[in-house]
Amino acid sequence: MANKEALRELQARLAQRMQAAKSEQRGHSWLAVECAGQGLLFPLDQAGEIFDAGMVMPVPHTQSWFAGVANLRGGLHGVVDLAAFLGLRARGAAESPREGARLVALNPSLGVNCALLVDRLSGLRHDADLKADQAGESTRPGFAGTNWRDASGRGWQEIRLAALAADGQFLAIAS
């Protein structure tokens, strides 16, 4: 029960910070997550709710990176192990959720009932706190946005969720 309460408190704080970031700041704001040690940024206007990763049911005959389906607030959502999809980690570990793993649902406006399995949440970021990093930009897929560096020098890769939701490889879950 304490874990559920802690998750609810975290979600409430993130929701408040996300709303404040949307209304107060002009510029880009992101939800920062980690997948296999890689820092990723999801645009706030394209990210949806955050859920515990505990109840993902596997689906046979799907791609290795497709973790399964989950009932999120009464709606059936496909769950993609983002680290496996991006090639950052082999699939095996997604079958039992990692400590701190979360599901980040895509914003309903994107028209895809999907959630991304991430290893952990890392808070919110704003473009005023980051500096664009041009390294590796020629080899990125279409859904990869700008590479960023924070004040500590940590790299962050923007993932355009709208472009990801329209990507043919992402949509082709059948094996």
PDB file of C-alpha atoms in Angstrom:
ATOM      1  CA  MET A   1       0.000   0.000   0.000  1.00  0.00           C
ATOM      2  CA  ALA A   2       2.856   2.388   0.770  1.00  0.00           C
ATOM      3  CA  ASN A   3       4.190   1.931  -2.778  1.00  0.00           C
ATOM      4  CA  LYS A   4       0.794   2.821  -4.269  1.00  0.00           C
ATOM      5  CA  GLU A   5       0.559   5.919  -2.089  1.00  0.00           C
ATOM      6  CA  ALA A   6       4.106   6.945  -2.991  1.00  0.00           C
ATOM      7  CA  LEU A   7       3.305   6.472  -6.699  1.00  0.00           C
ATOM      8  CA  ARG A   8       0.134   8.544  -6.363  1.00  0.00           C
ATOM      9  CA  GLU A   9       2.088  11.307  -4.615  1.00  0.00           C
ATOM     10  CA  LEU A  10       4.779  11.212  -7.321  1.00  0.00           C
ATOM     11  CA  GLN A  11       2.137  11.356 -10.050  1.00  0.00           C
ATOM     12  CA  ALA A  12       0.390  14.262  -8.324  1.00  0.00           C
ATOM     13  CA  ARG A  13       3.672  16.189  -7.972  1.00  0.00           C
ATOM     14  CA  LEU A  14       4.613  15.496 -11.585  1.00  0.00           C
ATOM     15  CA  ALA A  15       1.138  16.510 -12.779  1.00  0.00           C
ATOM     16  CA  GLN A  16       1.401  19.781 -10.848  1.00  0.00           C
ATOM     17  CA  ARG A  17       4.893  20.447 -12.186  1.00  0.00           C
ATOM     18  CA  MET A  18       3.826  19.506 -15.719  1.00  0.00           C
ATOM     19  CA  GLN A  19       0.860  21.884 -15.533  1.00  0.00           C
ATOM     20  CA  ALA A  20       3.043  24.659 -14.099  1.00  0.00           C
ATOM     21  CA  ALA A  21       5.641  24.070 -16.816  1.00  0.00           C
ATOM     22  CA  LYS A  22       2.980  24.251 -19.532  1.00  0.00           C
ATOM     23  CA  SER A  23       1.432  27.463 -18.225  1.00  0.00           C
ATOM     24  CA  GLU A  24       4.442  29.384 -16.896  1.00  0.00           C
ATOM     25  CA  GLN A  25       7.265  28.717 -19.308  1.00  0.00           C
ATOM     26  CA  ARG A  26       7.524  29.706 -22.939  1.00  0.00           C
ATOM     27  CA  GLY A  27       9.597  27.149 -24.767  1.00  0.00           C
ATOM     28  CA  HIS A  28       9.917  23.418 -24.720  1.00  0.00           C
ATOM     29  CA  SER A  29       9.408  21.243 -21.666  1.00  0.00           C
ATOM     30  CA  TRP A  30       9.986  17.521 -21.426  1.00  0.00           C
ATOM     31  CA  LEU A  31       9.357  14.572 -19.156  1.00  0.00           C
ATOM     32  CA  ALA A  32      12.810  13.065 -18.536  1.00  0.00           C
ATOM     33  CA  VAL A  33      13.053   9.263 -18.319  1.00  0.00           C
ATOM     34  CA  GLU A  34      15.819   6.677 -18.392  1.00  0.00           C
ATOM     35  CA  CYS A  35      15.999   3.509 -20.467  1.00  0.00           C
ATOM     36  CA  ALA A  36      19.022   1.216 -20.087  1.00  0.00           C
ATOM     37  CA  GLY A  37      21.043   4.126 -18.713  1.00  0.00           C
ATOM     38  CA  GLN A  38      20.169   6.441 -21.647  1.00  0.00           C
ATOM     39  CA  GLY A  39      18.488   9.745 -20.804  1.00  0.00           C
ATOM     40  CA  LEU A  40      15.405  10.390 -22.945  1.00  0.00           C
ATOM     41  CA  LEU A  41      13.119  13.418 -23.161  1.00  0.00           C
ATOM     42  CA  PHE A  42       9.410  13.166 -24.050  1.00  0.00           C
ATOM     43  CA  PRO A  43       7.634  16.415 -25.038  1.00  0.00           C
ATOM     44  CA  LEU A  44       5.118  17.211 -22.291  1.00  0.00           C
ATOM     45  CA  ASP A  45       2.346  17.958 -24.750  1.00  0.00           C
ATOM     46  CA  GLN A  46       2.751  14.476 -26.279  1.00  0.00           C
ATOM     47  CA  ALA A  47       3.116  12.470 -23.044  1.00  0.00           C
ATOM     48  CA  GLY A  48       0.131  11.205 -21.100  1.00  0.00           C
ATOM     49  CA  GLU A  49      -0.347   9.684 -17.681  1.00  0.00           C
ATOM     50  CA  ILE A  50       2.265   7.710 -15.786  1.00  0.00           C
ATOM     51  CA  PHE A  51       1.425   4.273 -14.390  1.00  0.00           C
ATOM     52  CA  ASP A  52       3.041   1.494 -12.375  1.00  0.00           C
ATOM     53  CA  ALA A  53       4.512  -1.180 -14.671  1.00  0.00           C
ATOM     54  CA  GLY A  54       3.211  -4.172 -12.729  1.00  0.00           C
ATOM     55  CA  MET A  55       0.299  -5.491 -14.792  1.00  0.00           C
ATOM     56  CA  VAL A  56       1.548  -6.056 -18.343  1.00  0.00           C
ATOM     57  CA  MET A  57       0.127  -9.183 -19.955  1.00  0.00           C
ATOM     58  CA  PRO A  58       2.296 -10.728 -22.700  1.00  0.00           C
ATOM     59  CA  VAL A  59       0.865 -11.191 -26.193  1.00  0.00           C
ATOM     60  CA  PRO A  60       2.062 -14.089 -28.359  1.00  0.00           C
ATOM     61  CA  HIS A  61       3.334 -13.648 -31.930  1.00  0.00           C
ATOM     62  CA  THR A  62       4.515 -10.084 -31.458  1.00  0.00           C
ATOM     63  CA  GLN A  63       7.866  -8.362 -31.837  1.00  0.00           C
ATOM     64  CA  SER A  64      10.375  -8.991 -29.043  1.00  0.00           C
ATOM     65  CA  TRP A  65      10.172  -5.330 -27.965  1.00  0.00           C
ATOM     66  CA  PHE A  66       6.374  -5.466 -27.579  1.00  0.00           C
ATOM     67  CA  ALA A  67       5.993  -6.192 -23.861  1.00  0.00           C
ATOM     68  CA  GLY A  68       2.238  -6.879 -24.026  1.00  0.00           C
ATOM     69  CA  VAL A  69      -0.962  -5.103 -23.085  1.00  0.00           C
ATOM     70  CA  ALA A  70      -2.124  -3.352 -19.940  1.00  0.00           C
ATOM     71  CA  ASN A  71      -5.450  -2.080 -18.664  1.00  0.00           C
ATOM     72  CA  LEU A  72      -4.805   1.596 -17.915  1.00  0.00           C
ATOM     73  CA  ARG A  73      -7.801   3.361 -16.404  1.00  0.00           C
ATOM     74  CA  GLY A  74     -10.181   0.980 -18.143  1.00  0.00           C
ATOM     75  CA  GLY A  75      -8.566   1.244 -21.585  1.00  0.00           C
ATOM     76  CA  LEU A  76      -6.491  -1.462 -23.235  1.00  0.00           C
ATOM     77  CA  HIS A  77      -3.027  -0.142 -24.170  1.00  0.00           C
ATOM     78  CA  GLY A  78      -0.188  -1.815 -26.026  1.00  0.00           C
ATOM     79  CA  VAL A  79       3.053  -1.644 -24.037  1.00  0.00           C
ATOM     80  CA  VAL A  80       6.388  -1.171 -25.785  1.00  0.00           C
ATOM     81  CA  ASP A  81       9.650  -1.818 -23.945  1.00  0.00           C
ATOM     82  CA  LEU A  82      11.292   1.366 -25.201  1.00  0.00           C
ATOM     83  CA  ALA A  83      14.843   0.259 -24.408  1.00  0.00           C
ATOM     84  CA  ALA A  84      14.349  -2.938 -26.432  1.00  0.00           C
ATOM     85  CA  PHE A  85      12.669  -1.057 -29.306  1.00  0.00           C
ATOM     86  CA  LEU A  86      15.564   1.410 -29.472  1.00  0.00           C
ATOM     87  CA  GLY A  87      18.092  -1.431 -29.334  1.00  0.00           C
ATOM     88  CA  LEU A  88      19.509  -0.310 -25.989  1.00  0.00           C
ATOM     89  CA  ARG A  89      18.774  -3.651 -24.298  1.00  0.00           C
ATOM     90  CA  ALA A  90      17.785  -7.181 -25.266  1.00  0.00           C
ATOM     91  CA  ARG A  91      14.179  -8.095 -24.554  1.00  0.00           C
ATOM     92  CA  GLY A  92      14.458 -10.717 -21.743  1.00  0.00           C
ATOM     93  CA  ALA A  93      14.265  -8.346 -18.777  1.00  0.00           C
ATOM     94  CA  ALA A  94      10.916  -6.800 -19.775  1.00  0.00           C
ATOM     95  CA  GLU A  95       8.923  -9.877 -18.766  1.00  0.00           C
ATOM     96  CA  SER A  96       9.296  -9.021 -15.077  1.00  0.00           C
ATOM     97  CA  PRO A  97       9.192  -5.271 -14.502  1.00  0.00           C
ATOM     98  CA  ARG A  98      12.374  -3.738 -13.140  1.00  0.00           C
ATOM     99  CA  GLU A  99      12.383  -1.893  -9.814  1.00  0.00           C
ATOM    100  CA  GLY A 100      11.234   1.667 -10.470  1.00  0.00           C
ATOM    101  CA  ALA A 101       9.946   0.885 -13.988  1.00  0.00           C
ATOM    102  CA  ARG A 102       6.968   2.931 -15.134  1.00  0.00           C
ATOM    103  CA  LEU A 103       4.561   3.074 -18.040  1.00  0.00           C
ATOM    104  CA  VAL A 104       4.265   6.442 -19.759  1.00  0.00           C
ATOM    105  CA  ALA A 105       1.098   6.532 -21.823  1.00  0.00           C
ATOM    106  CA  LEU A 106       1.087   8.493 -25.050  1.00  0.00           C
ATOM    107  CA  ASN A 107      -1.213  11.497 -25.064  1.00  0.00           C
ATOM    108  CA  PRO A 108      -4.688  10.428 -26.271  1.00  0.00           C
ATOM    109  CA  SER A 109      -4.525  13.178 -28.914  1.00  0.00           C
ATOM    110  CA  LEU A 110      -1.911  11.064 -30.761  1.00  0.00           C
ATOM    111  CA  GLY A 111      -4.616   8.463 -31.503  1.00  0.00           C
ATOM    112  CA  VAL A 112      -2.605   5.417 -30.385  1.00  0.00           C
ATOM    113  CA  ASN A 113      -3.480   3.452 -27.252  1.00  0.00           C
ATOM    114  CA  CYS A 114       0.097   2.822 -26.271  1.00  0.00           C
ATOM    115  CA  ALA A 115       2.326   3.120 -23.237  1.00  0.00           C
ATOM    116  CA  LEU A 116       6.115   3.080 -23.141  1.00  0.00           C
ATOM    117  CA  LEU A 117       7.885   0.960 -20.548  1.00  0.00           C
ATOM    118  CA  VAL A 118      10.777   3.011 -19.122  1.00  0.00           C
ATOM    119  CA  ASP A 119      13.261   2.106 -16.400  1.00  0.00           C
ATOM    120  CA  ARG A 120      12.691   5.185 -14.287  1.00  0.00           C
ATOM    121  CA  LEU A 121      11.409   8.739 -14.238  1.00  0.00           C
ATOM    122  CA  SER A 122      13.939  11.561 -13.963  1.00  0.00           C
ATOM    123  CA  GLY A 123      11.654  14.569 -13.514  1.00  0.00           C
ATOM    124  CA  LEU A 124      11.007  17.482 -15.833  1.00  0.00           C
ATOM    125  CA  ARG A 125      13.407  19.438 -18.042  1.00  0.00           C
ATOM    126  CA  HIS A 126      13.066  22.770 -19.834  1.00  0.00           C
ATOM    127  CA  ASP A 127      15.073  23.999 -22.806  1.00  0.00           C
ATOM    128  CA  ALA A 128      16.455  26.868 -20.718  1.00  0.00           C
ATOM    129  CA  ASP A 129      18.238  24.249 -18.574  1.00  0.00           C
ATOM    130  CA  LEU A 130      19.698  22.362 -21.554  1.00  0.00           C
ATOM    131  CA  LYS A 131      22.109  23.035 -24.370  1.00  0.00           C
ATOM    132  CA  ALA A 132      21.698  21.541 -27.858  1.00  0.00           C
ATOM    133  CA  ASP A 133      24.377  18.985 -28.752  1.00  0.00           C
ATOM    134  CA  GLN A 134      24.865  18.316 -32.472  1.00  0.00           C
ATOM    135  CA  ALA A 135      26.753  14.994 -32.034  1.00  0.00           C
ATOM    136  CA  GLY A 136      25.358  12.001 -33.922  1.00  0.00           C
ATOM    137  CA  GLU A 137      22.498  13.845 -35.601  1.00  0.00           C
ATOM    138  CA  SER A 138      22.973  12.291 -39.047  1.00  0.00           C
ATOM    139  CA  THR A 139      22.283   8.719 -37.920  1.00  0.00           C
ATOM    140  CA  ARG A 140      19.079   9.282 -35.977  1.00  0.00           C
ATOM    141  CA  PRO A 141      15.655   7.831 -36.815  1.00  0.00           C
ATOM    142  CA  GLY A 142      12.880  10.260 -37.763  1.00  0.00           C
ATOM    143  CA  PHE A 143      11.299  10.253 -34.294  1.00  0.00           C
ATOM    144  CA  ALA A 144      14.560  11.284 -32.598  1.00  0.00           C
ATOM    145  CA  GLY A 145      14.676  14.994 -31.949  1.00  0.00           C
ATOM    146  CA  THR A 146      17.506  17.118 -30.699  1.00  0.00           C
ATOM    147  CA  ASN A 147      20.360  15.810 -28.573  1.00  0.00           C
ATOM    148  CA  TRP A 148      20.714  17.894 -25.409  1.00  0.00           C
ATOM    149  CA  ARG A 149      23.243  18.275 -22.576  1.00  0.00           C
ATOM    150  CA  ASP A 150      22.325  19.463 -19.093  1.00  0.00           C
ATOM    151  CA  ALA A 151      24.502  21.562 -16.772  1.00  0.00           C
ATOM    152  CA  SER A 152      26.208  18.442 -15.394  1.00  0.00           C
ATOM    153  CA  GLY A 153      27.163  17.316 -18.928  1.00  0.00           C
ATOM    154  CA  ARG A 154      24.684  14.429 -19.084  1.00  0.00           C
ATOM    155  CA  GLY A 155      23.306  13.724 -22.537  1.00  0.00           C
ATOM    156  CA  TRP A 156      19.578  13.568 -23.235  1.00  0.00           C
ATOM    157  CA  GLN A 157      17.924  12.427 -26.460  1.00  0.00           C
ATOM    158  CA  GLU A 158      14.574  13.948 -27.350  1.00  0.00           C
ATOM    159  CA  ILE A 159      12.004  11.401 -28.562  1.00  0.00           C
ATOM    160  CA  ARG A 160       9.169  12.983 -30.549  1.00  0.00           C
ATOM    161  CA  LEU A 161       6.265  10.841 -29.409  1.00  0.00           C
ATOM    162  CA  ALA A 162       3.960  12.006 -32.232  1.00  0.00           C
ATOM    163  CA  ALA A 163       6.527  10.894 -34.829  1.00  0.00           C
ATOM    164  CA  LEU A 164       7.149   7.648 -32.916  1.00  0.00           C
ATOM    165  CA  ALA A 165       3.397   6.909 -32.881  1.00  0.00           C
ATOM    166  CA  ALA A 166       3.350   7.292 -36.689  1.00  0.00           C
ATOM    167  CA  ASP A 167       6.547   5.293 -37.324  1.00  0.00           C
ATOM    168  CA  GLY A 168       5.929   2.176 -39.437  1.00  0.00           C
ATOM    169  CA  GLN A 169       8.344  -0.018 -37.487  1.00  0.00           C
ATOM    170  CA  PHE A 170       6.780   1.062 -34.178  1.00  0.00           C
ATOM    171  CA  LEU A 171       3.289   0.229 -35.444  1.00  0.00           C
ATOM    172  CA  ALA A 172       4.283  -3.196 -36.841  1.00  0.00           C
ATOM    173  CA  ILE A 173       4.028  -5.263 -33.661  1.00  0.00           C
ATOM    174  CA  ALA A 174       3.273  -8.626 -35.307  1.00  0.00           C
ATOM    175  CA  SER A 175       6.270 -10.943 -35.591  1.00  0.00           C
TER     176      SER A 175
END
